[in-house]
CSV table of C-alpha atoms and ligand atoms in Angstrom, one decimal:
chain,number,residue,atom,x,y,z
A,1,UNK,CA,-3.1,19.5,-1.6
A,2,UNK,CA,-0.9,21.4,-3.5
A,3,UNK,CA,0.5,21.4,-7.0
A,4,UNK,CA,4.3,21.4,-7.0
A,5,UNK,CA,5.7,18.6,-7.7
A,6,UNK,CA,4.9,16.0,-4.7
A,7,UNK,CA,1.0,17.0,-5.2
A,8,UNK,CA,0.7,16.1,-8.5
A,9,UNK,CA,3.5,12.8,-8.9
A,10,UNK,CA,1.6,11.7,-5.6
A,11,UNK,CA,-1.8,12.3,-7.2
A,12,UNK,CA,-0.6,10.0,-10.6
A,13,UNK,CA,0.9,7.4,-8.2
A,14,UNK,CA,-2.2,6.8,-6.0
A,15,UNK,CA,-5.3,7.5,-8.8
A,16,UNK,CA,-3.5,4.7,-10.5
A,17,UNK,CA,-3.9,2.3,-7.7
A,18,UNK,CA,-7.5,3.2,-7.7
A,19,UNK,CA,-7.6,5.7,-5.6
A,20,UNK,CA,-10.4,8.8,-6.2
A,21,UNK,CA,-8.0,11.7,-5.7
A,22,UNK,CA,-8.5,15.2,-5.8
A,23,UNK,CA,-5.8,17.8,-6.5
A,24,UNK,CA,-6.2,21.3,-4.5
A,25,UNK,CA,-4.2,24.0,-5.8
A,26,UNK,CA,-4.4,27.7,-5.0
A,27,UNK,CA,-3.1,29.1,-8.0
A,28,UNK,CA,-5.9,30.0,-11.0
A,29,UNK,CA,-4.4,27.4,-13.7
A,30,UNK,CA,-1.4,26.2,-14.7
A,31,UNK,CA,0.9,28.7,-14.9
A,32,UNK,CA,4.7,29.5,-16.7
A,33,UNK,CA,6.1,30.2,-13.6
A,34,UNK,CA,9.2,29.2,-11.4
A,35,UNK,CA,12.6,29.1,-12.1
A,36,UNK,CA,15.0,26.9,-13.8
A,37,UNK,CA,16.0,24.0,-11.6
A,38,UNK,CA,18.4,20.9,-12.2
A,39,UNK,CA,16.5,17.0,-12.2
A,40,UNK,CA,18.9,14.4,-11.0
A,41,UNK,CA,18.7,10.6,-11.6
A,42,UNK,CA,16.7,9.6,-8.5
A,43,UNK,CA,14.0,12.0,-9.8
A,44,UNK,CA,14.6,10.6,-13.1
A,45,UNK,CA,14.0,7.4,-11.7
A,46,UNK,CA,10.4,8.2,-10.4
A,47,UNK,CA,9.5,9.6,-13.2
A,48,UNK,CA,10.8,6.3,-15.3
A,49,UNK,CA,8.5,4.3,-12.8
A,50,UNK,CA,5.9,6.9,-14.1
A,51,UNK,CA,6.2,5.7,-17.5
A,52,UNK,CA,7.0,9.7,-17.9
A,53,UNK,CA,10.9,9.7,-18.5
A,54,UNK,CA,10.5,10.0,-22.2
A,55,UNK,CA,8.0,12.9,-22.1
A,56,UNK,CA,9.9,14.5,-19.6
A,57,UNK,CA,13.7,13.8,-21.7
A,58,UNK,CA,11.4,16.2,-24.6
A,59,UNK,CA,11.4,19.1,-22.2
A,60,UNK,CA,14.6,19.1,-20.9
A,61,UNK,CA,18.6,19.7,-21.5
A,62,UNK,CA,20.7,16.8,-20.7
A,63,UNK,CA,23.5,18.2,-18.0
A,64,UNK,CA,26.8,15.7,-18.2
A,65,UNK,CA,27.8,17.5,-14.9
A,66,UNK,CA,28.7,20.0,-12.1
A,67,UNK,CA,31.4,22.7,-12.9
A,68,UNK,CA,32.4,25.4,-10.2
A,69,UNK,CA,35.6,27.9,-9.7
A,70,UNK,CA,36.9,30.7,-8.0
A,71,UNK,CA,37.2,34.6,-9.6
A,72,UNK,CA,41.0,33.1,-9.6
A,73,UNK,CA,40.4,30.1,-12.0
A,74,UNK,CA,40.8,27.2,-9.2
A,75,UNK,CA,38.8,24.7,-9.5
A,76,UNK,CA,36.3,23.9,-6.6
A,77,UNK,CA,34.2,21.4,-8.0
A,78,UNK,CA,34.5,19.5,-11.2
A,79,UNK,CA,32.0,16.8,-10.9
A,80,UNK,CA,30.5,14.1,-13.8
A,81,UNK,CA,27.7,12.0,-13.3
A,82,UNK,CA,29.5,9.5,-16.1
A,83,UNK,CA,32.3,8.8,-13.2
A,84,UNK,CA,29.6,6.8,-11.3
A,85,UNK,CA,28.0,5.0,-14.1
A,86,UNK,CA,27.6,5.8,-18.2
A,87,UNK,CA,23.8,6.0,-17.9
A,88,UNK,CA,24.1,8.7,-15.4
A,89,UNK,CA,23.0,12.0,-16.0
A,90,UNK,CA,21.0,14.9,-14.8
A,91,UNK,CA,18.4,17.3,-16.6
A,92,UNK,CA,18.1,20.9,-16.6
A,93,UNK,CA,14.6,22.1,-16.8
A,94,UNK,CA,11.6,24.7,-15.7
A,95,UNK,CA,9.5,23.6,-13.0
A,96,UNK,CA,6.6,24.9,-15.7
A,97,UNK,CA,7.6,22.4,-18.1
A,98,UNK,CA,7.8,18.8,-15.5
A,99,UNK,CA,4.2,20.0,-13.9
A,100,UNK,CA,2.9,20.1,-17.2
A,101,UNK,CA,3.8,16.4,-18.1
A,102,UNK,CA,2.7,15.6,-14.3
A,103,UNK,CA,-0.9,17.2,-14.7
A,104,UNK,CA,-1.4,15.8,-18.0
A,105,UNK,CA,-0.7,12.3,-16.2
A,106,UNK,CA,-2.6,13.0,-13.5
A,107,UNK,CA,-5.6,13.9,-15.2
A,108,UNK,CA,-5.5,11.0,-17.5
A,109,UNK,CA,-5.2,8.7,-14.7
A,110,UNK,CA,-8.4,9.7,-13.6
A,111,UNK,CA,-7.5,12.4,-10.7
A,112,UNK,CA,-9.5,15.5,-10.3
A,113,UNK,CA,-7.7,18.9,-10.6
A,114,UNK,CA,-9.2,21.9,-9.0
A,115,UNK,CA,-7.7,25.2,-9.6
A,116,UNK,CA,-7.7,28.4,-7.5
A,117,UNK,CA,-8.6,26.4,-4.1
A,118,UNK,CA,-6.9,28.0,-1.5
A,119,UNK,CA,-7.3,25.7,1.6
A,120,UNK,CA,-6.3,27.1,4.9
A,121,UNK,CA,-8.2,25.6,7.5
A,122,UNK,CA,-8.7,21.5,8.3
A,123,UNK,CA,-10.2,19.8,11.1
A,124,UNK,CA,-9.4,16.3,12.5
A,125,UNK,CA,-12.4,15.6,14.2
A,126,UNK,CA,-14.1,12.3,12.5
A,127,UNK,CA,-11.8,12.3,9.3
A,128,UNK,CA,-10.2,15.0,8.0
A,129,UNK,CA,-12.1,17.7,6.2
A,130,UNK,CA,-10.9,21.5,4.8
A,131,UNK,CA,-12.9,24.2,6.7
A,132,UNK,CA,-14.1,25.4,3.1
A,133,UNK,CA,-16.7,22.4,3.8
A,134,UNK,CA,-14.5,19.8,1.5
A,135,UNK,CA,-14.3,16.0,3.1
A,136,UNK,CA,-14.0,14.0,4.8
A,137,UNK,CA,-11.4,12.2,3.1
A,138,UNK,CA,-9.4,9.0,3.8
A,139,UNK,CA,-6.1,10.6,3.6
A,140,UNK,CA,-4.7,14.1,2.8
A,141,UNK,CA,-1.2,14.7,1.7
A,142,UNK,CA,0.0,18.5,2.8
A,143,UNK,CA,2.3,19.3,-0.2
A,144,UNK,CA,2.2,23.1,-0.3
A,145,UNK,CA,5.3,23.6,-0.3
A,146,UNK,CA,8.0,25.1,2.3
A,147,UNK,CA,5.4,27.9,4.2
A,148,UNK,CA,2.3,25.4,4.1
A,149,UNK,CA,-0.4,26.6,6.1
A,150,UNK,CA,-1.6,23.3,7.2
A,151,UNK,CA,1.2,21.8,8.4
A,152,UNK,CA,1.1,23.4,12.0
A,153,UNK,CA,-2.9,22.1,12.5
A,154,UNK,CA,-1.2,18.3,11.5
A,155,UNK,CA,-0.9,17.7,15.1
A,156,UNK,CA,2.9,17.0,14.2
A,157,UNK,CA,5.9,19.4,15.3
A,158,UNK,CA,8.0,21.6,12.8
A,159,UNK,CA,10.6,23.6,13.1
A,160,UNK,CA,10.9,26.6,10.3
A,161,UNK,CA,13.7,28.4,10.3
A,162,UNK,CA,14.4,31.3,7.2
A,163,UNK,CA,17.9,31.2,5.3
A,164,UNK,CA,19.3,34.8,5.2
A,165,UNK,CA,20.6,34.3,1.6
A,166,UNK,CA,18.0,33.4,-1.1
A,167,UNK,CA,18.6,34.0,-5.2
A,168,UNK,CA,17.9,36.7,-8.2
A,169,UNK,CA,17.0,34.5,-11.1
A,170,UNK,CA,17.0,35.2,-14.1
A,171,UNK,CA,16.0,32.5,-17.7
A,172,UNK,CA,17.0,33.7,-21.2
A,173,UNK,CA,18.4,32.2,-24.2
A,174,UNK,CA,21.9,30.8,-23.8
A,175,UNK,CA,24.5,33.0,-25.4
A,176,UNK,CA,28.2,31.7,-26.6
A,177,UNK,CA,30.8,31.3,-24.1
A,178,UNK,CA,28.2,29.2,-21.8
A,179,UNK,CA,28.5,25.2,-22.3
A,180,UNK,CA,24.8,23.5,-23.1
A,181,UNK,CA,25.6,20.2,-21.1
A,182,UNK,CA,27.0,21.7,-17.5
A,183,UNK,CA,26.0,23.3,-14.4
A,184,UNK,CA,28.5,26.1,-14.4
A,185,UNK,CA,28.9,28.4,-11.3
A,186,UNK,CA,31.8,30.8,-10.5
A,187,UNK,CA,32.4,32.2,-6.7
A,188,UNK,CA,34.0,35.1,-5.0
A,189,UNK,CA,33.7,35.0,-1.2
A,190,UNK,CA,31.1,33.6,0.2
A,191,UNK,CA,29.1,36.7,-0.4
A,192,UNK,CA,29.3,36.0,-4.0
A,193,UNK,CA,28.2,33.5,-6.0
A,194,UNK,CA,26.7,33.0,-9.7
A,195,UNK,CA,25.4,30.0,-12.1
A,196,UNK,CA,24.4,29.6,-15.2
A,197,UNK,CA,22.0,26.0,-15.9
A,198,UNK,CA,21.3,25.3,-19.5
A,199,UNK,CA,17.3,24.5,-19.3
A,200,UNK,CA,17.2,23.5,-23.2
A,201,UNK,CA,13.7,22.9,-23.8
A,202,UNK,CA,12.3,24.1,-27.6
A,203,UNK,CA,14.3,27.2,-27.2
A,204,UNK,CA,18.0,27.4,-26.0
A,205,UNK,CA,17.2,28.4,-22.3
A,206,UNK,CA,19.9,29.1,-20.0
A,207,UNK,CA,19.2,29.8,-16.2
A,208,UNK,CA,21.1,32.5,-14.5
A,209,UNK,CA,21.3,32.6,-10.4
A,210,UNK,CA,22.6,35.4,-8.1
A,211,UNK,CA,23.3,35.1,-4.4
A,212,UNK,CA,21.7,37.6,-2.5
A,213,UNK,CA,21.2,38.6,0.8
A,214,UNK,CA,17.6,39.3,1.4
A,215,UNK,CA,17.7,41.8,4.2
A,216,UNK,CA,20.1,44.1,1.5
A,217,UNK,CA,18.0,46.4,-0.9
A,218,UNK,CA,18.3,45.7,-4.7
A,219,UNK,CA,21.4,48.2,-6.0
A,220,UNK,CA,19.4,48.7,-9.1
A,221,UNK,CA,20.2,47.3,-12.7
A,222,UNK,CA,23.0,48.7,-13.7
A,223,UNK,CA,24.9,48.6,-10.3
A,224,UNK,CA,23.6,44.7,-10.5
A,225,UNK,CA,25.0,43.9,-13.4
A,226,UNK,CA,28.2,46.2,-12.8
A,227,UNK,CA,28.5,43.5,-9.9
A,228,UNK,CA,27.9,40.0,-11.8
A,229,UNK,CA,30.3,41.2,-14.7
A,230,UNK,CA,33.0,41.9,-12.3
A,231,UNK,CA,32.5,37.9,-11.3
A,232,UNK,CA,31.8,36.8,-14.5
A,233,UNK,CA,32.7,38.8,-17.7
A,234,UNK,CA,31.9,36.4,-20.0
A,235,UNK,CA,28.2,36.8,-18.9
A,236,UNK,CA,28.4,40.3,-20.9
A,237,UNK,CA,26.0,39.5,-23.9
A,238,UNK,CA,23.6,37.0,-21.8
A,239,UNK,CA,22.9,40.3,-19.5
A,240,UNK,CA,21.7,42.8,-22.3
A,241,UNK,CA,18.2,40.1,-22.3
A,242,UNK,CA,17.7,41.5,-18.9
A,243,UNK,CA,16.1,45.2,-19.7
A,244,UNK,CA,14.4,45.8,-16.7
A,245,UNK,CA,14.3,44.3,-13.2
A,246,UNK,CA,11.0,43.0,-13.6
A,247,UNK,CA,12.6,40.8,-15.7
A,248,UNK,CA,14.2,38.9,-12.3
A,249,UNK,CA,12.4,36.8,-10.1
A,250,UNK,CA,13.9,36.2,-6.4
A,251,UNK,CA,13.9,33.1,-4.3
A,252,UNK,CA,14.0,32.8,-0.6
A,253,UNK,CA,15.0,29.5,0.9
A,254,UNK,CA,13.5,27.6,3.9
A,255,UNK,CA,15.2,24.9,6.3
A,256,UNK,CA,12.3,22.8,7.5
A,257,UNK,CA,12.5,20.3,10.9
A,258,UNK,CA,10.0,17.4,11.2
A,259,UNK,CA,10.0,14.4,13.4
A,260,UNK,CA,8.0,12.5,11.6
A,261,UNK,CA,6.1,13.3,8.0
A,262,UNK,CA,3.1,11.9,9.2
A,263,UNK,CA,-0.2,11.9,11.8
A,264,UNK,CA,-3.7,10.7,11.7
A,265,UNK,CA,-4.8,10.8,8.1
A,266,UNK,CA,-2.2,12.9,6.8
A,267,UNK,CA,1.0,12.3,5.3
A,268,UNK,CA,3.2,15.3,4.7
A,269,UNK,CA,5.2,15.8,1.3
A,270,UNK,CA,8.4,17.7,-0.6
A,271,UNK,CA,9.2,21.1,0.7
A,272,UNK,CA,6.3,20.8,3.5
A,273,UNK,CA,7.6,18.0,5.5
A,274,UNK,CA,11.7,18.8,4.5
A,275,UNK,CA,12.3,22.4,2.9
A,276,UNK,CA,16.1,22.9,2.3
A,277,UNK,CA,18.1,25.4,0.5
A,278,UNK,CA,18.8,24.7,-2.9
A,279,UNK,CA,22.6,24.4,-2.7
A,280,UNK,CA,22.7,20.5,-3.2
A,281,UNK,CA,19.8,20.9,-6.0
A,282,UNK,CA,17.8,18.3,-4.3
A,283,UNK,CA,14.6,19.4,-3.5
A,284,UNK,CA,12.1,17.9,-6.4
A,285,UNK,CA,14.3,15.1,-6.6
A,286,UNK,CA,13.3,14.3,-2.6
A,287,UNK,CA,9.3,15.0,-3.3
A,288,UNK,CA,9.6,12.7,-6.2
A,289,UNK,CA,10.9,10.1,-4.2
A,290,UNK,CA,8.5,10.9,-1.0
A,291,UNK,CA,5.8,10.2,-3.9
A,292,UNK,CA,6.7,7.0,-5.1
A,293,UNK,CA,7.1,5.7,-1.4
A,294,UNK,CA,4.4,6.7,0.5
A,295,UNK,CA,2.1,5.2,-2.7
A,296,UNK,CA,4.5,2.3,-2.6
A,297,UNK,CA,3.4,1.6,1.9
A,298,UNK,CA,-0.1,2.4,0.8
A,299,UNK,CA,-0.1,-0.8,-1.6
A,300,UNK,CA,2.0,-2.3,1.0
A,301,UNK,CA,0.1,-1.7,4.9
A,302,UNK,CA,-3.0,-0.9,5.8
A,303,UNK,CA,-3.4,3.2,6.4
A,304,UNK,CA,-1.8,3.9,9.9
A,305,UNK,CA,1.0,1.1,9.3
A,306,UNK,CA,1.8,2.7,6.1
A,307,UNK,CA,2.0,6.3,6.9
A,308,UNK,CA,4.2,5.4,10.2
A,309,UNK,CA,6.6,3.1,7.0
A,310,UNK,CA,6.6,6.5,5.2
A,311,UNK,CA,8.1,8.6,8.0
A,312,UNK,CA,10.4,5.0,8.5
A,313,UNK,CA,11.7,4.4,4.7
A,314,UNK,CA,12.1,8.5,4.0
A,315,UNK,CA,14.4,9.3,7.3
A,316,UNK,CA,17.8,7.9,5.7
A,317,UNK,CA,17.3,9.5,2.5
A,318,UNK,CA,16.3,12.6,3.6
A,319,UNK,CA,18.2,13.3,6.7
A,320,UNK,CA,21.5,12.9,4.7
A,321,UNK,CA,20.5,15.6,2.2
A,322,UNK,CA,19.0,17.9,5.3
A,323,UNK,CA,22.6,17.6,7.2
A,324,UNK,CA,24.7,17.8,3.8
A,325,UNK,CA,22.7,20.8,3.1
A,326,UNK,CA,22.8,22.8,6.2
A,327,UNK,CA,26.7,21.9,5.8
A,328,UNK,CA,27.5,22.9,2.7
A,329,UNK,CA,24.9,26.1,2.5
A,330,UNK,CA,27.5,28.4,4.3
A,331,UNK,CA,30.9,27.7,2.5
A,332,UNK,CA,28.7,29.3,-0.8
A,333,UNK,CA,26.1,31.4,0.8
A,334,UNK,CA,27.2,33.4,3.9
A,335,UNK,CA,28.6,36.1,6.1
A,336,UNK,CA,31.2,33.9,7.5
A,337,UNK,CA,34.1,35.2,4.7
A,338,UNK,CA,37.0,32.6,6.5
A,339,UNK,CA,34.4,29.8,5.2
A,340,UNK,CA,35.2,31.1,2.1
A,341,UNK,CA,39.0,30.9,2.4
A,342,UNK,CA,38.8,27.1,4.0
A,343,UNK,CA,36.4,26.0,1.1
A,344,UNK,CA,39.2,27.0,-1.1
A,345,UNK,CA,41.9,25.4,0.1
A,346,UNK,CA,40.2,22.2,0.7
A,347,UNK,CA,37.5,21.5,-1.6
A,348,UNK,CA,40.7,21.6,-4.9
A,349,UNK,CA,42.3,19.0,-2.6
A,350,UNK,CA,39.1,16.7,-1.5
A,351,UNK,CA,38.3,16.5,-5.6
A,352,UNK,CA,41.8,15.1,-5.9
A,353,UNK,CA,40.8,12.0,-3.9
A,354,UNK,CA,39.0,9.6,-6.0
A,355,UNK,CA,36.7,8.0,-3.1
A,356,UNK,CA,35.8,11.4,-1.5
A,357,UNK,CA,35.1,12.8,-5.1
A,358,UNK,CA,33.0,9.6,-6.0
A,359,UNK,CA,30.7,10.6,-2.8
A,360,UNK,CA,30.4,14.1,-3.9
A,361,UNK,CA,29.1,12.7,-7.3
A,362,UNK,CA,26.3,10.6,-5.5
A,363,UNK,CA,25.6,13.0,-3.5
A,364,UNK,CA,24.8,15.6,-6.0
A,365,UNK,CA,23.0,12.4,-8.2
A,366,UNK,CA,20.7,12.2,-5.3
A,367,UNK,CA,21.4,9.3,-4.5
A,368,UNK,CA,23.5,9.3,-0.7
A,369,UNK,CA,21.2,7.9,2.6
A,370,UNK,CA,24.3,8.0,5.1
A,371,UNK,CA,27.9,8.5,5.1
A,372,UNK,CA,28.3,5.1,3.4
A,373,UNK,CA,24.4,4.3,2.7
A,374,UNK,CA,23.4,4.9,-1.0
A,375,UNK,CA,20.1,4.3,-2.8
A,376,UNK,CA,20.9,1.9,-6.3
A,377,UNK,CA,19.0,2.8,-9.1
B,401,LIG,C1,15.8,29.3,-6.2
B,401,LIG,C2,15.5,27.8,-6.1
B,401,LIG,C3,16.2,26.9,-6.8
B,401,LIG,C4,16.0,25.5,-6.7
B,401,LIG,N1,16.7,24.7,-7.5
B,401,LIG,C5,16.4,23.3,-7.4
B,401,LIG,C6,17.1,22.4,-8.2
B,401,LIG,O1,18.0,22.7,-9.0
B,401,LIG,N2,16.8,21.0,-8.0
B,401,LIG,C7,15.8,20.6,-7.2
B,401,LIG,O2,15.5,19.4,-7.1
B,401,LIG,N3,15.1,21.5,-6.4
B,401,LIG,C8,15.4,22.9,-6.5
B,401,LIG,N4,14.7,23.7,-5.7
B,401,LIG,C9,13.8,23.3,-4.7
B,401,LIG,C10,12.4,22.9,-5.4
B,401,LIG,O3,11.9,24.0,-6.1
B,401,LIG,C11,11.5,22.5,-4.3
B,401,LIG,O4,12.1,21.6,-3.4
B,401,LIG,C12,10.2,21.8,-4.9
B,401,LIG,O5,9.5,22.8,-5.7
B,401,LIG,C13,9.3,21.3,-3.8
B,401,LIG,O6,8.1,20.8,-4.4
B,401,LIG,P1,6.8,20.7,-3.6
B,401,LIG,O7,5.8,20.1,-4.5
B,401,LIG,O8,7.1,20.1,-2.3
B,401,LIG,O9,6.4,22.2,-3.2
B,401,LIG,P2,6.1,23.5,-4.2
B,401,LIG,O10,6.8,23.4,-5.5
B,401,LIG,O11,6.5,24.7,-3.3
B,401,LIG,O12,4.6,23.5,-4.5
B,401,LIG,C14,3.6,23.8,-3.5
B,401,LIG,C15,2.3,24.1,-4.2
B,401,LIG,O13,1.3,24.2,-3.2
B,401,LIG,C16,0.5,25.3,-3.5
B,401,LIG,N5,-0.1,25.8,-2.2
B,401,LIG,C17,0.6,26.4,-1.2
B,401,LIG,N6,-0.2,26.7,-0.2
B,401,LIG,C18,-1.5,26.3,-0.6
B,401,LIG,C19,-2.8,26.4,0.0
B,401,LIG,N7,-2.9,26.9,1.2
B,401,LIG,N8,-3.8,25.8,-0.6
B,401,LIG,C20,-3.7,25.3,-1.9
B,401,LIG,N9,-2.5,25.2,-2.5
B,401,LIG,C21,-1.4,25.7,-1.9
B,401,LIG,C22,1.4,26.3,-4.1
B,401,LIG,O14,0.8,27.2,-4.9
B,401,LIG,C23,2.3,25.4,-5.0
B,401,LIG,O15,1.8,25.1,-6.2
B,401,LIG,C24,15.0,25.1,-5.8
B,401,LIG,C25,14.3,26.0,-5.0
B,401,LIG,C26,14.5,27.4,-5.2
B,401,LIG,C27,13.8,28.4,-4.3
């Protein structure tokens, strides 16, 4: 349930083995919406086992690498997914554009889409059913998303706890002075922070974030962009697109707990089971892979075993990103100004060290399970 991106690589994955799988999605139809968001090569690698990577390569804008300084011109971070290996590389995109090539593969794998089904109630008396009088069914995968409804009647316990910094966004078309091929952010304390991800596609797409905090109200256009320009300046002719502030779309971010991602019947998926803020860029990478290994324990085990190998083969990957998140969240997003300062000072030094700046490429490549665990591609 759900139509993110779990839902629907999920759905592919399992109507494939044979599976009869329905899709439930609350939303009318497929829809242009979401903002721009950055692909890395373990979600490339999912959607390679897909058979999808070429479609997918049409829609997007190849990203050589992560670029981020200080109003002062140091350097922070200057990271390049070619240090790790030449076919490394990450893909800036719309969410819009991957569901699209995911439903189109769903659909002609044989799953069954249904639009505009809201599902807010399930029972897990004799097989699961939805209280709108669907089911039973064999299996239901909860994969709506950070605030799903269903999670809490799973059986399993969550904790949800609400970041008090989330993002204006803002997509337009890419103006000179902005790089095609890099993610490029600069920062100011930790109260301020901007990025700019080339999204390609047909037209020349570049993403824009803001940090904001949620609980401030929005200072109105002009005094926005009076703010951004005094961080970025070069960001002058990009900013005339945005006429009105309809025209910006804001993001709040969610930290999500789970001992385990599944119970009887249900296996839980992407932002539903393991919500994180999207400092580290890693969230449809993780639902990606969540897809491709609870389908690859259902070819494996019989039902209970595999769910209880799901929760088992997912905890490496995804604890790592859930503790590097929560860690790095607050030197770039926070009240905590001396965070600022620290980051600074140490983060020009740390990228001096090749081995620790190796580990800060595979972690932003998806690809770190543990301190020294990594996933090989
Ligand atoms: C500002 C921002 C920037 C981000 N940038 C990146 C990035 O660069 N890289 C990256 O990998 N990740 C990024 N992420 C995270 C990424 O967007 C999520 O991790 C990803 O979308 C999770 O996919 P999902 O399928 O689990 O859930 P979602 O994409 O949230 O999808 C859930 C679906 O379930 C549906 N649904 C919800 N409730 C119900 C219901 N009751 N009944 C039926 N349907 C329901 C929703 O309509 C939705 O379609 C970013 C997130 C934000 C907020």
């Amino acid at each position: 349930m759900g139509s993110g991106t779990a839902g629907p690589a999920a759905g592919i994955f399992l109507a494939r083995a044979g599976h009869e799988v329905t899709l439930f999605e609350r939303a009318p139809r497929e829809e242009a919406v979401g903002a721009g968001f950055l692909l890395q090569p373990t979600g490339l690698a999912v959607l390679k086992e897909l058979g999808l990577a070429e479609k997918v390569l049409g829609v997007t804008q190849k990203i050589g690498g992560l670029y981020c300084e200080t109003a002062s011109g140091r350097v922070l971070l200057d990271l390049k997914y070619k240090e790790l290996g030449t076919d490394l590389f990450g893909l800036g995109t719309h969410r819009s554009s991957l569901l699209s090539v995911l439903l189109k593969a769903f659909t002609d794998s044989g799953g069954e889409m249904r639009w505009g089904s809201m599902i807010e109630e399930m029972s897990l008396e004799g097989g699961v059913r939805f209280l709108n009088g669907e089911g039973p069914f064999d299996l239901v995968l909860l994969c709506d998303g950070a605030r799903s409804k269903l999670r809490d009647q799973s059986g399993i316990e969550v904790r949800v706890d609400r970041y008090p910094w989330g993002a204006l966004w803002f997509i337009g078309r890419r103006t000179p002075g902005f790089a095609a091929d890099v993610l490029w952010q600069r920062v100011g304390s930790t109260r301020e922070l901007c990025g700019f991800l080339p999204t390609g596609t047909k037209q020349d797409y570049l993403s824009l974030f803001w940090s904001v905090r949620l609980d401030e109200p929005f200072p109105g256009l002009a005094e926005w962009k009076r703010a951004l320009l005094n961080l970025v300046p070069e960001a002058e002719e990009f900013l005339e697109q945005v006429k009105s502030v309809d025209q910006l779309q804001r993001a709040s971010y969610h930290d999500v707990r789970m001992g385990k991602w599944h119970g009887e019947r249900v296996a839980i998926l992407g932002d539903a089971a393991h919500a994180l803020s999207p400092q580290l860029g890693q969230g449809i990478n993780l639902a990606l892979c969540d897809a491709s290994v609870l389908a690859g324990c259902l070819a494996e085990f019989e039902l209970e075993e595999a769910l209880a190998e799901y929760t088992r083969r997912r905890r490496k990957h995804v604890g790592f990103y859930q503790f590097a998140t929560r860690w790095t969240t607050p030197f770039f997003q926070s009240d905590y100004l001396k965070l600022g300062k620290l980051r600074d000072l140490s983060f020009p030094l740390a990228m001096k060290i090749p081995y620790v700046r190796r580990q800060m490429i595979a972690t932003m490549s998806g690809l770190k399970t543990g301190p020294f665990g990594q996933l090989t591609l």
